[in-house]
PDB file of N, CA, C and O in Angstrom:
ATOM      1  N   MET A   1       0.854  -1.177   0.000  1.00 79.00           N
ATOM      2  CA  MET A   1       0.000   0.000   0.000  1.00 79.00           C
ATOM      3  C   MET A   1       0.899   1.237   0.000  1.00 79.00           C
ATOM      4  O   MET A   1       1.802   1.342   0.814  1.00 79.00           O
ATOM      5  N   LYS A   2       0.634   2.153  -0.900  1.00 85.00           N
ATOM      6  CA  LYS A   2       1.370   3.413  -0.961  1.00 85.00           C
ATOM      7  C   LYS A   2       0.657   4.444  -0.103  1.00 85.00           C
ATOM      8  O   LYS A   2      -0.566   4.431   0.010  1.00 85.00           O
ATOM      9  N   GLU A   3       1.437   5.335   0.473  1.00 88.00           N
ATOM     10  CA  GLU A   3       0.859   6.377   1.322  1.00 88.00           C
ATOM     11  C   GLU A   3       1.216   7.742   0.747  1.00 88.00           C
ATOM     12  O   GLU A   3       2.365   8.008   0.400  1.00 88.00           O
ATOM     13  N   HIS A   4       0.212   8.616   0.640  1.00 87.00           N
ATOM     14  CA  HIS A   4       0.403   9.989   0.175  1.00 87.00           C
ATOM     15  C   HIS A   4      -0.228  10.903   1.200  1.00 87.00           C
ATOM     16  O   HIS A   4      -1.343  10.644   1.662  1.00 87.00           O
ATOM     17  N   LYS A   5       0.473  11.957   1.577  1.00 88.00           N
ATOM     18  CA  LYS A   5      -0.052  12.899   2.565  1.00 88.00           C
ATOM     19  C   LYS A   5      -0.334  14.227   1.875  1.00 88.00           C
ATOM     20  O   LYS A   5       0.475  14.722   1.099  1.00 88.00           O
ATOM     21  N   PHE A   6      -1.475  14.800   2.189  1.00 89.00           N
ATOM     22  CA  PHE A   6      -1.874  16.095   1.677  1.00 89.00           C
ATOM     23  C   PHE A   6      -2.355  16.939   2.846  1.00 89.00           C
ATOM     24  O   PHE A   6      -3.060  16.433   3.725  1.00 89.00           O
ATOM     25  N   LYS A   7      -1.994  18.205   2.860  1.00 88.00           N
ATOM     26  CA  LYS A   7      -2.525  19.120   3.866  1.00 88.00           C
ATOM     27  C   LYS A   7      -3.565  19.991   3.174  1.00 88.00           C
ATOM     28  O   LYS A   7      -3.266  20.683   2.200  1.00 88.00           O
ATOM     29  N   VAL A   8      -4.801  19.930   3.668  1.00 90.00           N
ATOM     30  CA  VAL A   8      -5.899  20.696   3.082  1.00 90.00           C
ATOM     31  C   VAL A   8      -6.655  21.397   4.191  1.00 90.00           C
ATOM     32  O   VAL A   8      -6.594  20.999   5.364  1.00 90.00           O
ATOM     33  N   LEU A   9      -7.385  22.426   3.835  1.00 89.00           N
ATOM     34  CA  LEU A   9      -8.233  23.142   4.783  1.00 89.00           C
ATOM     35  C   LEU A   9      -9.669  22.673   4.623  1.00 89.00           C
ATOM     36  O   LEU A   9     -10.120  22.377   3.510  1.00 89.00           O
ATOM     37  N   VAL A  10     -10.375  22.615   5.720  1.00 90.00           N
ATOM     38  CA  VAL A  10     -11.785  22.253   5.690  1.00 90.00           C
ATOM     39  C   VAL A  10     -12.577  23.496   5.290  1.00 90.00           C
ATOM     40  O   VAL A  10     -12.365  24.578   5.837  1.00 90.00           O
ATOM     41  N   LEU A  11     -13.477  23.342   4.318  1.00 92.00           N
ATOM     42  CA  LEU A  11     -14.289  24.461   3.857  1.00 92.00           C
ATOM     43  C   LEU A  11     -15.363  24.796   4.882  1.00 92.00           C
ATOM     44  O   LEU A  11     -15.592  24.043   5.836  1.00 92.00           O
ATOM     45  N   ALA A  12     -16.023  25.924   4.708  1.00 92.00           N
ATOM     46  CA  ALA A  12     -17.008  26.412   5.679  1.00 92.00           C
ATOM     47  C   ALA A  12     -18.143  25.424   5.911  1.00 92.00           C
ATOM     48  O   ALA A  12     -18.682  25.336   7.017  1.00 92.00           O
ATOM     49  N   ASP A  13     -18.502  24.661   4.892  1.00 94.00           N
ATOM     50  CA  ASP A  13     -19.601  23.697   5.050  1.00 94.00           C
ATOM     51  C   ASP A  13     -19.126  22.326   5.534  1.00 94.00           C
ATOM     52  O   ASP A  13     -19.888  21.376   5.566  1.00 94.00           O
ATOM     53  N   GLY A  14     -17.836  22.215   5.912  1.00 90.00           N
ATOM     54  CA  GLY A  14     -17.293  20.962   6.412  1.00 90.00           C
ATOM     55  C   GLY A  14     -16.766  20.044   5.324  1.00 90.00           C
ATOM     56  O   GLY A  14     -16.388  18.914   5.594  1.00 90.00           O
ATOM     57  N   THR A  15     -16.704  20.519   4.100  1.00 93.00           N
ATOM     58  CA  THR A  15     -16.228  19.729   2.978  1.00 93.00           C
ATOM     59  C   THR A  15     -14.704  19.756   2.909  1.00 93.00           C
ATOM     60  O   THR A  15     -14.096  20.790   3.143  1.00 93.00           O
ATOM     61  N   VAL A  16     -14.119  18.620   2.566  1.00 91.00           N
ATOM     62  CA  VAL A  16     -12.679  18.520   2.355  1.00 91.00           C
ATOM     63  C   VAL A  16     -12.454  18.158   0.892  1.00 91.00           C
ATOM     64  O   VAL A  16     -12.986  17.162   0.402  1.00 91.00           O
ATOM     65  N   VAL A  17     -11.662  18.970   0.185  1.00 91.00           N
ATOM     66  CA  VAL A  17     -11.377  18.725  -1.220  1.00 91.00           C
ATOM     67  C   VAL A  17      -9.883  18.470  -1.365  1.00 91.00           C
ATOM     68  O   VAL A  17      -9.065  19.283  -0.943  1.00 91.00           O
ATOM     69  N   VAL A  18      -9.534  17.322  -1.966  1.00 89.00           N
ATOM     70  CA  VAL A  18      -8.140  16.967  -2.193  1.00 89.00           C
ATOM     71  C   VAL A  18      -7.938  16.855  -3.697  1.00 89.00           C
ATOM     72  O   VAL A  18      -8.505  15.988  -4.354  1.00 89.00           O
ATOM     73  N   ASP A  19      -7.108  17.750  -4.260  1.00 89.00           N
ATOM     74  CA  ASP A  19      -6.819  17.739  -5.692  1.00 89.00           C
ATOM     75  C   ASP A  19      -5.474  17.064  -5.940  1.00 89.00           C
ATOM     76  O   ASP A  19      -4.580  17.088  -5.094  1.00 89.00           O
ATOM     77  N   GLY A  20      -5.323  16.478  -7.113  1.00 87.00           N
ATOM     78  CA  GLY A  20      -4.043  15.914  -7.522  1.00 87.00           C
ATOM     79  C   GLY A  20      -3.704  14.580  -6.896  1.00 87.00           C
ATOM     80  O   GLY A  20      -2.532  14.246  -6.758  1.00 87.00           O
ATOM     81  N   VAL A  21      -4.691  13.806  -6.510  1.00 87.00           N
ATOM     82  CA  VAL A  21      -4.437  12.490  -5.912  1.00 87.00           C
ATOM     83  C   VAL A  21      -4.033  11.521  -7.027  1.00 87.00           C
ATOM     84  O   VAL A  21      -4.738  11.402  -8.027  1.00 87.00           O
ATOM     85  N   PRO A  22      -2.906  10.822  -6.894  1.00 88.00           N
ATOM     86  CA  PRO A  22      -2.416   9.942  -7.960  1.00 88.00           C
ATOM     87  C   PRO A  22      -3.105   8.579  -7.994  1.00 88.00           C
ATOM     88  O   PRO A  22      -2.492   7.540  -7.741  1.00 88.00           O
ATOM     89  N   VAL A  23      -4.395   8.557  -8.300  1.00 89.00           N
ATOM     90  CA  VAL A  23      -5.158   7.308  -8.412  1.00 89.00           C
ATOM     91  C   VAL A  23      -5.960   7.354  -9.713  1.00 89.00           C
ATOM     92  O   VAL A  23      -6.166   8.418 -10.287  1.00 89.00           O
ATOM     93  N   VAL A  24      -6.418   6.204 -10.135  1.00 91.00           N
ATOM     94  CA  VAL A  24      -7.244   6.129 -11.332  1.00 91.00           C
ATOM     95  C   VAL A  24      -8.701   5.961 -10.934  1.00 91.00           C
ATOM     96  O   VAL A  24      -9.014   5.508  -9.823  1.00 91.00           O
ATOM     97  N   LYS A  25      -9.588   6.338 -11.836  1.00 91.00           N
ATOM     98  CA  LYS A  25     -11.018   6.267 -11.565  1.00 91.00           C
ATOM     99  C   LYS A  25     -11.422   4.826 -11.242  1.00 91.00           C
ATOM    100  O   LYS A  25     -11.023   3.886 -11.920  1.00 91.00           O
ATOM    101  N   GLY A  26     -12.159   4.660 -10.159  1.00 93.00           N
ATOM    102  CA  GLY A  26     -12.625   3.348  -9.740  1.00 93.00           C
ATOM    103  C   GLY A  26     -11.708   2.636  -8.764  1.00 93.00           C
ATOM    104  O   GLY A  26     -12.078   1.611  -8.205  1.00 93.00           O
ATOM    105  N   GLN A  27     -10.520   3.179  -8.538  1.00 92.00           N
ATOM    106  CA  GLN A  27      -9.584   2.559  -7.602  1.00 92.00           C
ATOM    107  C   GLN A  27     -10.042   2.838  -6.175  1.00 92.00           C
ATOM    108  O   GLN A  27     -10.461   3.938  -5.841  1.00 92.00           O
ATOM    109  N   GLN A  28      -9.970   1.830  -5.313  1.00 92.00           N
ATOM    110  CA  GLN A  28     -10.397   1.972  -3.925  1.00 92.00           C
ATOM    111  C   GLN A  28      -9.260   2.557  -3.099  1.00 92.00           C
ATOM    112  O   GLN A  28      -8.104   2.151  -3.222  1.00 92.00           O
ATOM    113  N   VAL A  29      -9.579   3.536  -2.244  1.00 90.00           N
ATOM    114  CA  VAL A  29      -8.594   4.168  -1.368  1.00 90.00           C
ATOM    115  C   VAL A  29      -9.120   4.169   0.057  1.00 90.00           C
ATOM    116  O   VAL A  29     -10.310   4.076   0.295  1.00 90.00           O
ATOM    117  N   GLU A  30      -8.208   4.279   0.997  1.00 91.00           N
ATOM    118  CA  GLU A  30      -8.563   4.408   2.408  1.00 91.00           C
ATOM    119  C   GLU A  30      -8.217   5.826   2.842  1.00 91.00           C
ATOM    120  O   GLU A  30      -7.125   6.315   2.557  1.00 91.00           O
ATOM    121  N   VAL A  31      -9.127   6.489   3.541  1.00 89.00           N
ATOM    122  CA  VAL A  31      -8.926   7.872   3.954  1.00 89.00           C
ATOM    123  C   VAL A  31      -8.883   7.936   5.479  1.00 89.00           C
ATOM    124  O   VAL A  31      -9.767   7.427   6.152  1.00 89.00           O
ATOM    125  N   THR A  32      -7.813   8.543   6.002  1.00 90.00           N
ATOM    126  CA  THR A  32      -7.666   8.774   7.431  1.00 90.00           C
ATOM    127  C   THR A  32      -7.538  10.268   7.643  1.00 90.00           C
ATOM    128  O   THR A  32      -6.747  10.924   6.971  1.00 90.00           O
ATOM    129  N   ILE A  33      -8.280  10.818   8.583  1.00 89.00           N
ATOM    130  CA  ILE A  33      -8.232  12.250   8.858  1.00 89.00           C
ATOM    131  C   ILE A  33      -7.549  12.463  10.201  1.00 89.00           C
ATOM    132  O   ILE A  33      -7.953  11.905  11.214  1.00 89.00           O
ATOM    133  N   THR A  34      -6.488  13.289  10.204  1.00 88.00           N
ATOM    134  CA  THR A  34      -5.768  13.652  11.418  1.00 88.00           C
ATOM    135  C   THR A  34      -5.958  15.147  11.636  1.00 88.00           C
ATOM    136  O   THR A  34      -5.626  15.945  10.768  1.00 88.00           O
ATOM    137  N   ILE A  35      -6.500  15.514  12.770  1.00 87.00           N
ATOM    138  CA  ILE A  35      -6.732  16.921  13.080  1.00 87.00           C
ATOM    139  C   ILE A  35      -5.524  17.453  13.832  1.00 87.00           C
ATOM    140  O   ILE A  35      -5.162  16.939  14.894  1.00 87.00           O
ATOM    141  N   GLU A  36      -4.874  18.478  13.271  1.00 81.00           N
ATOM    142  CA  GLU A  36      -3.679  19.049  13.874  1.00 81.00           C
ATOM    143  C   GLU A  36      -4.049  20.080  14.929  1.00 81.00           C
ATOM    144  O   GLU A  36      -5.020  20.812  14.780  1.00 81.00           O
ATOM    145  N   GLU A  37      -3.249  20.116  15.979  1.00 75.00           N
ATOM    146  CA  GLU A  37      -3.422  21.126  17.013  1.00 75.00           C
ATOM    147  C   GLU A  37      -2.870  22.454  16.497  1.00 75.00           C
ATOM    148  O   GLU A  37      -1.889  22.468  15.763  1.00 75.00           O
ATOM    149  N   PRO A  38      -3.469  23.559  16.888  1.00 69.00           N
ATOM    150  CA  PRO A  38      -2.914  24.855  16.476  1.00 69.00           C
ATOM    151  C   PRO A  38      -1.502  25.034  17.016  1.00 69.00           C
ATOM    152  O   PRO A  38      -1.234  24.771  18.183  1.00 69.00           O
ATOM    153  N   SER A  39      -0.571  25.450  16.166  1.00 62.00           N
ATOM    154  CA  SER A  39       0.823  25.566  16.574  1.00 62.00           C
ATOM    155  C   SER A  39       1.036  26.712  17.561  1.00 62.00           C
ATOM    156  O   SER A  39       2.002  26.715  18.296  1.00 62.00           O
ATOM    157  N   ALA A  40       0.156  27.695  17.581  1.00 59.00           N
ATOM    158  CA  ALA A  40       0.312  28.829  18.497  1.00 59.00           C
ATOM    159  C   ALA A  40       0.224  28.375  19.958  1.00 59.00           C
ATOM    160  O   ALA A  40       0.873  28.944  20.823  1.00 59.00           O
ATOM    161  N   LEU A  41      -0.554  27.347  20.241  1.00 67.00           N
ATOM    162  CA  LEU A  41      -0.680  26.864  21.611  1.00 67.00           C
ATOM    163  C   LEU A  41       0.523  26.017  22.016  1.00 67.00           C
ATOM    164  O   LEU A  41       0.906  26.013  23.172  1.00 67.00           O
ATOM    165  N   ARG A  42       1.143  25.320  21.074  1.00 73.00           N
ATOM    166  CA  ARG A  42       2.265  24.454  21.409  1.00 73.00           C
ATOM    167  C   ARG A  42       3.556  25.235  21.611  1.00 73.00           C
ATOM    168  O   ARG A  42       4.396  24.860  22.406  1.00 73.00           O
ATOM    169  N   TYR A  43       3.756  26.301  20.860  1.00 77.00           N
ATOM    170  CA  TYR A  43       4.987  27.079  20.920  1.00 77.00           C
ATOM    171  C   TYR A  43       4.647  28.566  21.022  1.00 77.00           C
ATOM    172  O   TYR A  43       4.754  29.302  20.039  1.00 77.00           O
ATOM    173  N   PRO A  44       4.232  29.048  22.193  1.00 79.00           N
ATOM    174  CA  PRO A  44       3.765  30.434  22.296  1.00 79.00           C
ATOM    175  C   PRO A  44       4.854  31.478  22.079  1.00 79.00           C
ATOM    176  O   PRO A  44       4.544  32.623  21.756  1.00 79.00           O
ATOM    177  N   LEU A  45       6.141  31.135  22.227  1.00 83.00           N
ATOM    178  CA  LEU A  45       7.222  32.109  22.060  1.00 83.00           C
ATOM    179  C   LEU A  45       7.863  32.051  20.676  1.00 83.00           C
ATOM    180  O   LEU A  45       8.775  32.833  20.395  1.00 83.00           O
ATOM    181  N   ARG A  46       7.390  31.168  19.816  1.00 83.00           N
ATOM    182  CA  ARG A  46       7.984  31.030  18.483  1.00 83.00           C
ATOM    183  C   ARG A  46       7.764  32.319  17.689  1.00 83.00           C
ATOM    184  O   ARG A  46       6.674  32.862  17.636  1.00 83.00           O
ATOM    185  N   GLY A  47       8.834  32.821  17.106  1.00 87.00           N
ATOM    186  CA  GLY A  47       8.743  34.007  16.274  1.00 87.00           C
ATOM    187  C   GLY A  47       8.950  35.315  17.010  1.00 87.00           C
ATOM    188  O   GLY A  47       9.050  36.364  16.384  1.00 87.00           O
ATOM    189  N   LEU A  48       9.020  35.278  18.338  1.00 91.00           N
ATOM    190  CA  LEU A  48       9.243  36.499  19.101  1.00 91.00           C
ATOM    191  C   LEU A  48      10.733  36.820  19.140  1.00 91.00           C
ATOM    192  O   LEU A  48      11.571  35.922  19.138  1.00 91.00           O
ATOM    193  N   PRO A  49      11.081  38.104  19.183  1.00 94.00           N
ATOM    194  CA  PRO A  49      12.508  38.456  19.218  1.00 94.00           C
ATOM    195  C   PRO A  49      13.141  38.083  20.554  1.00 94.00           C
ATOM    196  O   PRO A  49      12.496  38.088  21.596  1.00 94.00           O
ATOM    197  N   VAL A  50      14.434  37.771  20.515  1.00 90.00           N
ATOM    198  CA  VAL A  50      15.197  37.411  21.705  1.00 90.00           C
ATOM    199  C   VAL A  50      16.181  38.538  21.967  1.00 90.00           C
ATOM    200  O   VAL A  50      16.867  39.011  21.063  1.00 90.00           O
ATOM    201  N   PHE A  51      16.257  38.989  23.225  1.00 89.00           N
ATOM    202  CA  PHE A  51      17.152  40.080  23.589  1.00 89.00           C
ATOM    203  C   PHE A  51      17.914  39.685  24.845  1.00 89.00           C
ATOM    204  O   PHE A  51      17.320  39.257  25.832  1.00 89.00           O
ATOM    205  N   TYR A  52      19.239  39.805  24.799  1.00 89.00           N
ATOM    206  CA  TYR A  52      20.087  39.510  25.946  1.00 89.00           C
ATOM    207  C   TYR A  52      20.672  40.822  26.454  1.00 89.00           C
ATOM    208  O   TYR A  52      21.304  41.557  25.709  1.00 89.00           O
ATOM    209  N   GLU A  53      20.469  41.105  27.738  1.00 88.00           N
ATOM    210  CA  GLU A  53      20.977  42.362  28.306  1.00 88.00           C
ATOM    211  C   GLU A  53      22.497  42.348  28.426  1.00 88.00           C
ATOM    212  O   GLU A  53      23.161  43.301  28.075  1.00 88.00           O
ATOM    213  N   ASP A  54      23.068  41.265  28.966  1.00 88.00           N
ATOM    214  CA  ASP A  54      24.514  41.167  29.135  1.00 88.00           C
ATOM    215  C   ASP A  54      24.928  39.723  28.858  1.00 88.00           C
ATOM    216  O   ASP A  54      25.131  38.929  29.784  1.00 88.00           O
ATOM    217  N   PRO A  55      25.062  39.339  27.596  1.00 89.00           N
ATOM    218  CA  PRO A  55      25.293  37.932  27.285  1.00 89.00           C
ATOM    219  C   PRO A  55      26.638  37.398  27.755  1.00 89.00           C
ATOM    220  O   PRO A  55      26.781  36.190  27.953  1.00 89.00           O
ATOM    221  N   PHE A  56      27.647  38.257  27.962  1.00 91.00           N
ATOM    222  CA  PHE A  56      28.963  37.781  28.370  1.00 91.00           C
ATOM    223  C   PHE A  56      29.255  38.063  29.842  1.00 91.00           C
ATOM    224  O   PHE A  56      30.358  37.846  30.316  1.00 91.00           O
ATOM    225  N   GLY A  57      28.275  38.530  30.584  1.00 87.00           N
ATOM    226  CA  GLY A  57      28.439  38.795  32.003  1.00 87.00           C
ATOM    227  C   GLY A  57      28.320  37.525  32.830  1.00 87.00           C
ATOM    228  O   GLY A  57      27.939  36.465  32.333  1.00 87.00           O
ATOM    229  N   PRO A  58      28.659  37.597  34.128  1.00 84.00           N
ATOM    230  CA  PRO A  58      28.564  36.410  34.983  1.00 84.00           C
ATOM    231  C   PRO A  58      27.106  35.998  35.206  1.00 84.00           C
ATOM    232  O   PRO A  58      26.200  36.834  35.213  1.00 84.00           O
ATOM    233  N   ALA A  59      26.906  34.712  35.389  1.00 82.00           N
ATOM    234  CA  ALA A  59      25.561  34.197  35.603  1.00 82.00           C
ATOM    235  C   ALA A  59      25.054  34.518  37.004  1.00 82.00           C
ATOM    236  O   ALA A  59      23.858  34.671  37.215  1.00 82.00           O
ATOM    237  N   THR A  60      25.971  34.603  37.979  1.00 83.00           N
ATOM    238  CA  THR A  60      25.594  34.925  39.353  1.00 83.00           C
ATOM    239  C   THR A  60      26.506  36.031  39.872  1.00 83.00           C
ATOM    240  O   THR A  60      27.510  36.383  39.258  1.00 83.00           O
ATOM    241  N   ASP A  61      26.153  36.544  41.035  1.00 82.00           N
ATOM    242  CA  ASP A  61      26.953  37.583  41.677  1.00 82.00           C
ATOM    243  C   ASP A  61      28.266  36.976  42.186  1.00 82.00           C
ATOM    244  O   ASP A  61      28.314  35.809  42.568  1.00 82.00           O
ATOM    245  N   GLU A  62      29.343  37.759  42.191  1.00 79.00           N
ATOM    246  CA  GLU A  62      30.646  37.242  42.632  1.00 79.00           C
ATOM    247  C   GLU A  62      30.637  36.815  44.098  1.00 79.00           C
ATOM    248  O   GLU A  62      31.423  35.970  44.504  1.00 79.00           O
ATOM    249  N   SER A  63      29.739  37.356  44.914  1.00 78.00           N
ATOM    250  CA  SER A  63      29.679  36.963  46.335  1.00 78.00           C
ATOM    251  C   SER A  63      29.176  35.536  46.516  1.00 78.00           C
ATOM    252  O   SER A  63      29.323  34.956  47.573  1.00 78.00           O
ATOM    253  N   ASP A  64      28.594  34.942  45.483  1.00 79.00           N
ATOM    254  CA  ASP A  64      28.097  33.559  45.563  1.00 79.00           C
ATOM    255  C   ASP A  64      29.210  32.541  45.401  1.00 79.00           C
ATOM    256  O   ASP A  64      29.002  31.354  45.667  1.00 79.00           O
ATOM    257  N   TRP A  65      30.386  32.956  44.974  1.00 77.00           N
ATOM    258  CA  TRP A  65      31.487  32.028  44.731  1.00 77.00           C
ATOM    259  C   TRP A  65      32.336  31.853  45.979  1.00 77.00           C
ATOM    260  O   TRP A  65      32.938  32.801  46.472  1.00 77.00           O
ATOM    261  N   ASN A  66      32.419  30.652  46.516  1.00 75.00           N
ATOM    262  CA  ASN A  66      33.222  30.370  47.705  1.00 75.00           C
ATOM    263  C   ASN A  66      34.707  30.359  47.377  1.00 75.00           C
ATOM    264  O   ASN A  66      35.546  30.594  48.235  1.00 75.00           O
ATOM    265  N   ALA A  67      35.094  30.079  46.151  1.00 70.00           N
ATOM    266  CA  ALA A  67      36.498  29.995  45.757  1.00 70.00           C
ATOM    267  C   ALA A  67      37.181  31.361  45.832  1.00 70.00           C
ATOM    268  O   ALA A  67      38.394  31.441  45.957  1.00 70.00           O
ATOM    269  N   LEU A  68      36.424  32.436  45.777  1.00 61.00           N
ATOM    270  CA  LEU A  68      37.026  33.776  45.818  1.00 61.00           C
ATOM    271  C   LEU A  68      37.309  34.240  47.232  1.00 61.00           C
ATOM    272  O   LEU A  68      37.979  35.250  47.418  1.00 61.00           O
ATOM    273  N   ASN A  69      36.836  33.535  48.247  1.00 63.00           N
ATOM    274  CA  ASN A  69      37.068  33.938  49.647  1.00 63.00           C
ATOM    275  C   ASN A  69      38.392  33.462  50.165  1.00 63.00           C
ATOM    276  O   ASN A  69      38.965  32.520  49.907  1.00 63.00           O
TER     277      ASN A  69
END
């Protein structure tokens, strides 16, 4: 069995139209529908700018280091 994946949008009336399917008329196919989760909920920070105030500064205050005493 060959597998082909297509990403399509559901129309307002709930219809799904898939164009360009490589089958011949009368050939039997199996259709599975997978509903994708919105990507905005999975990765809320994707696409936002990243800003570092002091990227080369120390991670902690120097008083936290016991080796300096």
